[in-house]
Coordinates of C-alpha atoms and ligand atoms in Angstrom, one line a residue:
X1 CA 126.8 119.2 92.9
X2 CA 130.1 118.1 91.5
X3 CA 133.3 117.4 93.3
X4 CA 131.9 115.4 96.1
X5 CA 134.6 114.7 98.7
X6 CA 133.1 111.7 100.3
X7 CA 135.0 108.9 98.7
X8 CA 138.1 109.2 101.0
X9 CA 136.0 110.1 104.0
X10 CA 133.8 107.0 103.7
X11 CA 136.7 104.7 104.0
X12 CA 137.8 106.3 107.2
X13 CA 136.6 104.6 110.3
X14 CA 135.2 101.4 111.4
X15 CA 133.9 101.2 115.0
X16 CA 133.0 97.5 115.2
X17 CA 132.9 94.8 112.6
X18 CA 132.1 91.1 112.6
X19 CA 134.4 89.1 110.4
X20 CA 132.7 88.1 107.1
X21 CA 132.5 84.5 108.1
X22 CA 130.9 85.0 111.5
X23 CA 127.4 85.9 112.3
X24 CA 127.1 89.2 114.2
X25 CA 125.9 88.6 117.7
X26 CA 123.0 90.8 118.7
X27 CA 120.4 90.9 121.5
X28 CA 116.8 91.9 121.7
X29 CA 116.0 92.9 125.3
X30 CA 112.4 91.9 125.8
X31 CA 113.3 91.8 129.5
X32 CA 113.9 95.6 129.4
X33 CA 110.6 97.1 128.2
X34 CA 110.7 100.8 127.7
X35 CA 107.9 103.3 126.8
X36 CA 104.9 102.9 124.6
X37 CA 105.6 103.9 121.0
X38 CA 103.0 106.6 120.4
X39 CA 101.1 105.8 117.2
X40 CA 101.2 109.5 116.4
X41 CA 104.9 108.9 115.5
X42 CA 103.4 107.5 112.3
X43 CA 101.7 110.8 111.6
X44 CA 101.3 112.5 108.2
X45 CA 101.3 116.1 107.0
X46 CA 99.1 117.6 104.3
X47 CA 99.6 121.1 103.0
X48 CA 98.0 123.3 100.3
X49 CA 101.1 122.9 98.3
X50 CA 101.4 121.7 94.7
X51 CA 99.1 118.7 94.2
X52 CA 99.0 117.4 97.8
X53 CA 95.4 118.5 98.3
X54 CA 94.1 119.1 94.8
X55 CA 94.8 116.1 92.6
X56 CA 96.3 114.2 95.5
X57 CA 93.7 113.8 98.3
X58 CA 90.9 115.7 96.7
X59 CA 89.5 115.7 93.1
X60 CA 86.0 116.9 93.8
X61 CA 82.8 115.0 93.4
X62 CA 82.4 115.8 89.7
X63 CA 85.8 114.4 88.7
X64 CA 86.2 111.5 86.3
X65 CA 88.7 110.1 88.7
X66 CA 86.9 107.6 91.0
X67 CA 86.2 109.3 94.3
X68 CA 84.3 109.0 97.5
X69 CA 82.5 112.3 98.1
X70 CA 85.3 114.1 96.3
X71 CA 88.2 112.3 98.0
X72 CA 90.3 110.2 95.5
X73 CA 89.2 106.6 96.1
X74 CA 92.5 104.9 95.4
X75 CA 94.5 107.3 97.6
X76 CA 91.9 107.1 100.3
X77 CA 92.0 103.3 100.3
X78 CA 95.8 103.2 100.4
X79 CA 95.9 105.6 103.3
X80 CA 93.2 103.6 105.2
X81 CA 95.5 100.6 104.9
X82 CA 98.3 102.6 106.4
X83 CA 96.4 103.3 109.6
X84 CA 97.3 107.0 109.6
X85 CA 97.0 108.1 113.2
X86 CA 97.1 111.8 112.8
X87 CA 97.1 114.2 109.9
X88 CA 98.4 117.8 110.0
X89 CA 96.8 120.6 107.9
X90 CA 96.6 123.2 106.2
X91 CA 100.4 123.8 106.4
X92 CA 103.3 124.5 106.7
X93 CA 104.0 127.9 105.5
X94 CA 100.5 128.0 103.9
X95 CA 98.9 127.9 107.4
X96 CA 100.1 131.4 108.2
X97 CA 98.5 132.8 105.0
X98 CA 95.3 130.8 105.5
X99 CA 92.0 132.4 106.6
X100 CA 89.7 129.6 107.4
X101 CA 86.5 131.5 106.8
X102 CA 87.5 131.5 103.1
X103 CA 87.1 127.7 103.1
X104 CA 83.6 127.2 104.4
X105 CA 80.1 127.7 103.0
X106 CA 78.9 127.1 99.4
X107 CA 81.9 126.3 97.2
X108 CA 80.9 128.7 94.4
X109 CA 80.9 131.5 96.9
X110 CA 84.3 130.8 98.4
X111 CA 86.9 133.4 97.5
X112 CA 90.1 132.5 95.7
X113 CA 93.6 133.5 96.8
X114 CA 97.1 133.3 95.5
X115 CA 99.2 130.7 97.2
X116 CA 102.2 133.0 97.8
X117 CA 104.5 130.4 99.3
X118 CA 104.1 127.8 96.7
X119 CA 104.4 128.8 93.2
X120 CA 101.7 131.5 93.1
X121 CA 99.1 128.9 92.3
X122 CA 95.5 130.0 92.6
X123 CA 93.7 128.4 95.5
X124 CA 90.0 128.1 95.2
X125 CA 89.3 127.1 98.7
X126 CA 87.1 124.2 97.7
X127 CA 89.0 122.0 100.3
X128 CA 88.4 123.6 103.6
X129 CA 87.6 122.8 107.2
X130 CA 84.7 120.5 106.5
X131 CA 86.5 118.6 103.8
X132 CA 89.5 118.1 106.0
X133 CA 87.8 117.1 109.2
X134 CA 85.4 114.8 107.4
X135 CA 88.4 113.1 105.8
X136 CA 90.0 112.6 109.2
X137 CA 86.8 111.0 110.4
X138 CA 86.7 108.7 107.4
X139 CA 90.4 107.8 108.0
X140 CA 89.7 107.4 111.7
X141 CA 92.7 109.6 112.5
X142 CA 93.2 112.6 114.7
X143 CA 93.2 116.0 113.0
X144 CA 96.1 118.3 113.7
X145 CA 95.2 121.9 112.8
X146 CA 97.9 124.5 112.3
X147 CA 96.5 127.9 113.2
X148 CA 97.5 131.2 111.6
X149 CA 99.6 133.4 113.9
X150 CA 101.7 135.2 111.2
X151 CA 98.9 137.0 109.4
X152 CA 95.8 136.0 111.4
X153 CA 94.1 137.5 114.4
X154 CA 93.4 136.1 117.8
X155 CA 89.7 136.5 117.1
X156 CA 90.0 134.5 113.9
X157 CA 91.8 131.6 115.6
X158 CA 89.5 131.6 118.6
X159 CA 86.4 131.5 116.3
X160 CA 88.0 128.6 114.3
X161 CA 88.3 126.5 117.4
X162 CA 84.7 127.4 118.3
X163 CA 83.4 126.6 114.8
X164 CA 85.0 123.1 114.9
X165 CA 84.5 122.1 118.5
X166 CA 81.6 123.9 120.1
X167 CA 78.4 121.9 120.5
X168 CA 76.5 124.6 122.2
X169 CA 74.2 127.3 120.9
X170 CA 77.2 129.6 120.1
X171 CA 77.6 131.9 117.1
X172 CA 80.2 129.8 115.4
X173 CA 78.5 126.5 116.1
X174 CA 75.3 128.0 114.5
X175 CA 77.4 129.0 111.4
X176 CA 78.7 125.4 111.2
X177 CA 75.2 124.0 111.4
X178 CA 74.1 126.4 108.6
X179 CA 76.9 124.9 106.6
X180 CA 75.6 121.4 107.0
X181 CA 77.4 120.0 110.0
X182 CA 75.4 119.6 113.1
X183 CA 77.7 117.9 115.6
X184 CA 81.1 119.4 116.6
X185 CA 84.1 117.6 115.4
X186 CA 86.7 116.2 117.7
X187 CA 89.9 118.2 117.4
X188 CA 92.7 117.4 119.7
X189 CA 95.9 118.7 118.2
X190 CA 96.1 122.5 117.6
X191 CA 99.3 124.2 116.4
X192 CA 99.7 127.9 117.4
X193 CA 101.6 129.0 114.3
X194 CA 104.2 127.3 112.1
X195 CA 107.9 128.1 111.7
X196 CA 107.4 131.4 113.6
X197 CA 111.1 132.0 113.1
X198 CA 110.6 132.1 109.3
X199 CA 107.6 132.0 107.0
X200 CA 105.3 132.1 110.0
X201 CA 106.2 135.7 110.9
X202 CA 110.0 136.0 111.2
X203 CA 109.8 136.4 115.0
X204 CA 112.3 136.0 117.7
X205 CA 111.6 133.2 120.2
X206 CA 110.9 135.8 122.9
X207 CA 108.4 137.6 120.8
X208 CA 106.8 134.4 119.6
X209 CA 106.4 133.1 123.1
X210 CA 104.4 136.2 124.0
X211 CA 102.3 135.7 120.9
X212 CA 101.7 132.1 121.9
X213 CA 100.6 133.1 125.4
X214 CA 98.2 135.7 123.9
X215 CA 96.6 133.5 121.2
X216 CA 96.4 130.6 123.6
X217 CA 94.4 132.5 126.2
X218 CA 91.4 132.7 123.8
X219 CA 91.4 129.1 122.5
X220 CA 88.7 127.5 124.6
X221 CA 88.2 123.9 125.5
X222 CA 84.5 123.4 124.5
X223 CA 82.5 120.6 126.2
X224 CA 83.9 117.2 125.4
X225 CA 87.0 118.6 123.6
X226 CA 90.3 119.3 125.1
X227 CA 93.0 120.9 122.9
X228 CA 96.6 119.7 122.9
X229 CA 98.3 123.0 122.3
X230 CA 101.4 123.0 120.2
X231 CA 104.1 125.6 120.1
X232 CA 105.9 126.4 116.8
X233 CA 109.3 125.0 117.5
X234 CA 112.8 125.0 116.3
X235 CA 114.4 124.1 113.0
X236 CA 117.2 121.6 113.2
X237 CA 120.0 122.9 115.4
X238 CA 118.3 126.0 116.9
X239 CA 118.5 124.9 120.5
X240 CA 118.1 128.4 121.8
X241 CA 114.6 128.5 120.3
X242 CA 113.6 125.4 122.3
X243 CA 115.2 126.8 125.4
X244 CA 113.3 130.1 125.2
X245 CA 110.0 128.5 124.5
X246 CA 110.4 126.0 127.3
X247 CA 111.2 128.9 129.7
X248 CA 108.6 131.4 128.6
X249 CA 105.7 129.2 127.5
X250 CA 106.4 126.1 129.6
X251 CA 103.5 123.9 130.2
X252 CA 100.9 126.3 128.7
X253 CA 101.8 124.1 125.7
X254 CA 101.5 120.4 125.7
X255 CA 103.8 120.0 122.7
X256 CA 106.6 121.8 120.9
X257 CA 107.5 121.1 117.4
X258 CA 110.8 120.4 115.6
X259 CA 111.5 120.5 111.9
X260 CA 114.3 118.4 110.4
X261 CA 114.7 117.7 106.8
X262 CA 117.3 115.4 105.2
X263 CA 119.3 117.1 102.4
X264 CA 117.9 120.5 102.9
X265 CA 120.6 122.5 101.1
X266 CA 118.4 125.6 101.2
X267 CA 120.8 127.8 99.3
X268 CA 121.7 125.5 96.5
X269 CA 120.7 122.3 94.6
X270 CA 119.5 119.6 96.9
X271 CA 120.3 116.8 94.5
X272 CA 118.1 114.6 92.4
X273 CA 115.7 112.1 94.0
X274 CA 116.7 109.3 91.6
X275 CA 120.2 110.2 90.2
X276 CA 122.9 110.1 92.9
X277 CA 126.2 108.6 93.5
X278 CA 127.1 106.2 96.2
X279 CA 128.8 109.0 98.1
X280 CA 125.7 111.1 97.9
X281 CA 123.7 108.2 99.1
X282 CA 125.8 107.7 102.3
X283 CA 126.0 111.5 102.8
X284 CA 122.2 111.6 102.9
X285 CA 121.9 108.8 105.4
X286 CA 124.5 110.4 107.6
X287 CA 122.5 113.6 107.6
X288 CA 119.3 111.7 108.2
X289 CA 120.8 109.9 111.2
X290 CA 122.1 113.2 112.7
X291 CA 118.4 113.6 113.8
X292 CA 119.3 111.5 116.8
X293 CA 121.8 113.9 118.1
X294 CA 119.4 116.8 117.3
X295 CA 116.6 115.1 119.2
X296 CA 118.9 114.3 122.1
X297 CA 119.9 118.0 122.5
X298 CA 116.4 119.4 122.3
X299 CA 115.3 116.7 124.7
X300 CA 118.1 117.5 127.1
X301 CA 116.8 121.1 127.3
X302 CA 113.3 119.9 127.8
X303 CA 114.3 117.4 130.4
X304 CA 115.9 120.2 132.4
X305 CA 113.0 122.7 132.1
X306 CA 110.3 120.1 132.3
X307 CA 111.5 117.2 134.4
X308 CA 108.0 115.8 134.8
X309 CA 107.8 115.4 131.0
X310 CA 104.5 117.3 130.5
X311 CA 105.5 118.7 127.1
X312 CA 106.0 116.5 124.1
X313 CA 108.6 117.0 121.4
X314 CA 106.7 116.7 118.1
X315 CA 108.8 116.3 114.9
X316 CA 105.9 117.6 112.9
X317 CA 107.9 118.0 109.6
X318 CA 110.6 115.6 108.6
X319 CA 111.8 113.6 105.6
X320 CA 113.8 114.1 102.4
X321 CA 113.9 117.2 100.4
X322 CA 115.3 116.8 96.9
X323 CA 115.2 118.9 93.7
X324 CA 111.8 119.1 92.1
X325 CA 111.3 116.6 89.3
X326 CA 112.3 118.1 86.0
X327 CA 109.3 119.4 84.0
X328 CA 107.1 119.9 87.1
X329 CA 105.8 123.2 88.3
X330 CA 108.4 125.2 90.2
X331 CA 107.4 125.7 93.8
X332 CA 105.3 122.5 93.9
X333 CA 108.0 120.3 95.5
X334 CA 107.0 117.2 93.6
X335 CA 109.8 114.7 93.9
X336 CA 110.3 111.0 93.2
X337 CA 111.0 108.5 95.9
X338 CA 113.7 105.8 95.6
X339 CA 114.8 103.0 97.8
X340 CA 117.2 105.6 99.4
X341 CA 114.1 107.4 100.7
X342 CA 112.8 104.1 102.3
X343 CA 116.1 104.0 104.3
X344 CA 115.6 107.5 105.5
X345 CA 112.1 106.6 106.6
X346 CA 113.2 103.4 108.4
X347 CA 116.2 105.0 110.1
X348 CA 114.2 108.0 111.3
X349 CA 111.4 105.8 112.6
X350 CA 113.9 103.7 114.5
X351 CA 115.2 106.9 116.1
X352 CA 111.7 108.1 117.0
X353 CA 111.0 104.8 118.7
X354 CA 114.1 105.1 120.8
X355 CA 113.1 108.6 122.2
X356 CA 109.4 107.9 122.3
X357 CA 109.2 108.9 126.0
X358 CA 109.6 112.5 124.8
X359 CA 108.9 112.3 121.1
X360 CA 105.1 112.1 121.1
X361 CA 104.4 112.7 117.5
X362 CA 106.1 112.9 114.1
X363 CA 104.6 114.0 110.7
X364 CA 106.5 113.1 107.6
X365 CA 106.4 115.7 104.9
X366 CA 104.1 115.1 103.1
X367 CA 101.4 112.6 102.5
X368 CA 100.8 112.8 98.7
X369 CA 102.8 114.4 95.9
X370 CA 105.0 116.7 98.0
X371 CA 108.6 115.9 99.2
X372 CA 108.9 112.4 100.8
X373 CA 105.4 111.3 100.1
X374 CA 103.6 108.0 100.6
X375 CA 101.8 108.3 97.3
X376 CA 102.3 109.9 93.9
X377 CA 99.5 110.7 91.6
X378 CA 99.8 111.4 88.0
X379 CA 100.3 115.1 87.4
X380 CA 98.5 114.9 84.1
X381 CA 95.3 113.9 85.8
X382 CA 95.1 110.5 84.1
X383 CA 94.1 108.9 87.3
X384 CA 97.2 106.8 87.9
X385 CA 98.6 106.4 91.4
X386 CA 101.7 104.8 92.7
X387 CA 102.8 103.7 96.2
X388 CA 106.3 104.9 97.0
X389 CA 109.0 102.9 98.8
X390 CA 108.4 105.2 101.8
X391 CA 104.7 104.0 101.9
X392 CA 105.9 100.4 102.1
X393 CA 108.1 101.2 105.0
X394 CA 105.3 102.8 106.9
X395 CA 103.0 99.9 106.1
X396 CA 105.6 97.3 107.2
X397 CA 106.2 99.2 110.4
X398 CA 102.5 99.4 111.4
X399 CA 102.9 96.8 114.2
X400 CA 105.1 99.3 116.0
X401 CA 102.1 101.6 116.6
X402 CA 101.3 101.5 120.3
X403 CA 103.9 98.7 120.8
X404 CA 106.3 98.8 123.8
X405 CA 109.8 99.8 122.9
X406 CA 112.6 97.2 123.5
X407 CA 116.3 98.0 123.3
X408 CA 118.4 96.1 120.8
X409 CA 122.2 95.7 121.0
X410 CA 123.6 95.3 117.5
X411 CA 127.3 95.8 116.7
X412 CA 127.9 97.3 113.4
X413 CA 130.5 98.6 111.0
X414 CA 130.2 102.4 110.9
X415 CA 131.6 104.7 108.2
X416 CA 132.3 108.3 108.7
X417 CA 130.7 110.7 106.2
X418 CA 131.9 114.2 105.6
X419 CA 129.5 116.9 106.7
X420 CA 130.6 119.1 103.8
X421 CA 128.7 118.5 100.6
X422 CA 126.6 121.5 99.6
X423 CA 129.1 123.8 101.3
X424 CA 132.1 122.8 99.2
X425 CA 133.6 126.3 99.6
X426 CA 134.0 125.8 103.3
X427 CA 136.3 122.9 102.7
X428 CA 135.5 119.3 103.4
X429 CA 138.4 118.9 105.8
X430 CA 137.1 121.5 108.2
X431 CA 133.5 120.5 108.2
X432 CA 133.8 117.3 110.3
X433 CA 132.3 113.9 109.9
X434 CA 129.1 112.2 110.8
X435 CA 128.8 108.5 111.6
X436 CA 126.7 106.3 109.3
X437 CA 126.2 102.8 110.8
X438 CA 125.6 100.1 108.2
X439 CA 123.1 98.2 110.4
X440 CA 120.3 99.6 112.5
X441 CA 117.5 97.8 114.3
X442 CA 114.4 98.5 116.3
X443 CA 112.2 96.1 118.3
X444 CA 109.0 96.3 120.3
X445 CA 106.4 94.2 122.0
X446 CA 103.2 94.6 120.0
X447 CA 99.7 95.2 121.3
X448 CA 99.0 91.5 120.6
X449 CA 102.0 90.3 122.6
X450 CA 104.3 89.3 119.8
X451 CA 107.6 90.8 119.0
X452 CA 108.3 93.1 116.0
X453 CA 111.9 93.5 114.9
X454 CA 113.0 95.8 112.0
X455 CA 116.5 95.5 110.7
X456 CA 117.9 98.0 108.2
X457 CA 121.1 97.2 106.3
X458 CA 122.1 100.3 104.3
X459 CA 125.4 98.8 103.0
X460 CA 125.4 98.9 99.3
X461 CA 127.4 95.7 98.9
X462 CA 127.6 93.7 102.2
X463 CA 125.0 91.2 103.3
X464 CA 125.1 90.3 107.0
X465 CA 124.1 87.3 109.0
X466 CA 122.9 88.3 112.5
X467 CA 122.2 86.0 115.5
X468 CA 119.6 87.7 117.7
X469 CA 119.4 86.3 121.1
X470 CA 115.9 87.0 122.5
X471 CA 116.3 87.9 126.1
X472 CA 113.0 87.5 128.1
X473 CA 110.9 86.2 125.3
X474 CA 110.2 82.6 124.2
X475 CA 109.8 82.5 120.4
X476 CA 107.9 79.8 118.5
X477 CA 107.6 81.1 115.0
X478 CA 108.8 83.9 112.7
X479 CA 107.5 85.5 109.6
X480 CA 108.3 88.7 107.8
X481 CA 108.8 90.9 104.8
X482 CA 111.7 92.5 103.0
X483 CA 112.0 95.7 101.1
X484 CA 114.9 95.9 98.7
X485 CA 115.7 96.3 95.0
X486 CA 118.5 95.8 92.5
X487 CA 119.7 99.3 92.8
X488 CA 119.4 101.9 95.6
X489 CA 118.1 104.5 93.1
X490 CA 115.3 102.3 92.0
X491 CA 111.8 103.8 92.3
X492 CA 108.2 103.1 91.3
X493 CA 106.5 105.0 88.6
X494 CA 103.2 104.8 86.8
X495 CA 104.5 102.4 84.2
X496 CA 106.5 100.3 86.8
X497 CA 104.6 100.6 90.1
X498 CA 106.1 97.5 91.7
X499 CA 109.8 97.9 91.2
X500 CA 110.3 98.5 94.9
X501 CA 107.7 96.6 96.9
X502 CA 107.7 94.3 99.9
X503 CA 108.2 90.6 99.4
X504 CA 107.8 87.7 101.8
X505 CA 111.1 87.1 103.7
X506 CA 112.2 83.5 104.4
X507 CA 115.8 83.9 105.7
X508 CA 115.0 84.1 109.4
X509 CA 115.3 80.9 111.4
X510 CA 114.7 80.1 115.0
X511 CA 116.9 77.7 116.9
X512 CA 117.2 77.5 120.7
X513 CA 115.6 80.9 121.0
X514 CA 118.2 82.4 118.8
X515 CA 116.9 84.1 115.7
X516 CA 119.3 84.0 112.8
X517 CA 118.6 86.5 110.0
X518 CA 120.4 86.8 106.7
X519 CA 120.0 90.4 105.7
X520 CA 120.9 91.2 102.1
X521 CA 122.7 94.4 101.3
X522 CA 120.5 97.5 101.0
X523 CA 117.4 96.0 102.5
X524 CA 114.9 96.6 105.2
X525 CA 113.5 93.4 106.9
X526 CA 110.6 93.5 109.3
X527 CA 109.9 90.3 111.3
X528 CA 106.9 89.3 113.4
X529 CA 108.0 86.9 116.1
X530 CA 105.4 84.9 117.9
Ligands
AHR1 O1 107.0 121.1 103.9 C1 107.3 122.2 103.1 C2 107.6 123.4 104.0 O2 108.7 123.2 104.7 C3 106.5 123.8 105.0 O3 105.5 124.5 104.4 C4 107.3 124.6 105.9 O4 106.7 124.6 107.2 C5 108.7 124.1 105.8 O5 109.6 125.1 105.7

């Protein structure tokens, strides 16, 4: 991770700048309402990986840690406040090693297995279908089940759907009733495999498409429940994968997934979550923002193959992927979460809003204790919990759920960040550059008729004054919150849980329907305009 070549690259280009003395002139177009921002864009992902489930969401009823029927109370309450719309489970790679029948029935009779993907940890299956679906009901969120194509059978998957959703006198519904649950659960989202190109079976897109068609045939819609069937989609820049699936599966699926991680240097160190240089910081944000181009290109293929827009693009794994925290168990992907992660969350959500007509869902990886999580719990089991900067962004952004997208024009200084970083050997000069705008914004008309405006200033040293003219909206009052900290590598830990936390924001003023906002360097401001 030495010899970063960004310093010169960063100084390279400026696409548009306001002089320091002048306010930047921007416009919120309330007169040009776009699509509804699907609340599922605020989705979460939970996997049997490290301490996401055990120790994170679930401690068991006999734990000393306060719990509600086995679910960690503090974590549950924090998630309830987040209005989680959808929760994906049981993986990830784990899903294609998971056999759901191991996770039902009396707990002391459930078999254990080795979690081959994630550190070889022994999985006792005490958290299974009932525990997951009951949690979703308690959180009032949609479950999103990932079915096992890689090592499972068609019969196994078909029976799982029957077990969860059949209310009739069918064999699997009877088994469910024997296990204590009378009524069928409501299960809408069902993934047919995960990362079929990799840990989900190392398939070609052609082969996977046939597998999808076969598995899908036997997944029934039981009375009162209609499955939204999701194809295991591409990773990052694999446009061919999307093309083949759209061609061969087409609208047999209602959604196709996309996975995009920030800083996924698969073949080398990914960098520390909390110790990074300014160059590494801008590099990560440039990589994060490249998701816009990636979405555009997958969307273009989908627009061509599916002009009626019947298949959604679901970014069902995204977020930062840094080195595991020193001293934690290898393979558990436990990482800290700094203010930099909050920027990745905010910038990514802004992009998802913009493409919400095709992007129907997104699931950040992952909800607790894994990768870019909302919440960290103490790995020693002392019962401490901390909310991450990413949690705060999701909370501040809740008014965007189901709001109507509004375009924003915001001129900004843009730096160019070299693409080379992990691939030093390839040479920085040949690798090309990615743009990293200093300012980004997203606006929407909320369900209660007010405006929500999020402004993200990633500049490490430059505050900005922005005059937003509000076209098509008569504003009377403004209030808001800001997320910032002294340093961009600041984070919250169990001893200092409030280092990065939202504060009331008072530097937004309305005059003649122009909203003037003074946005400090390295900050995220979310305003509610009535
Ligand atoms: O989120 C961690 C892993 O990343 C998931 O299990 C897998 O789908 C992806 O490769």
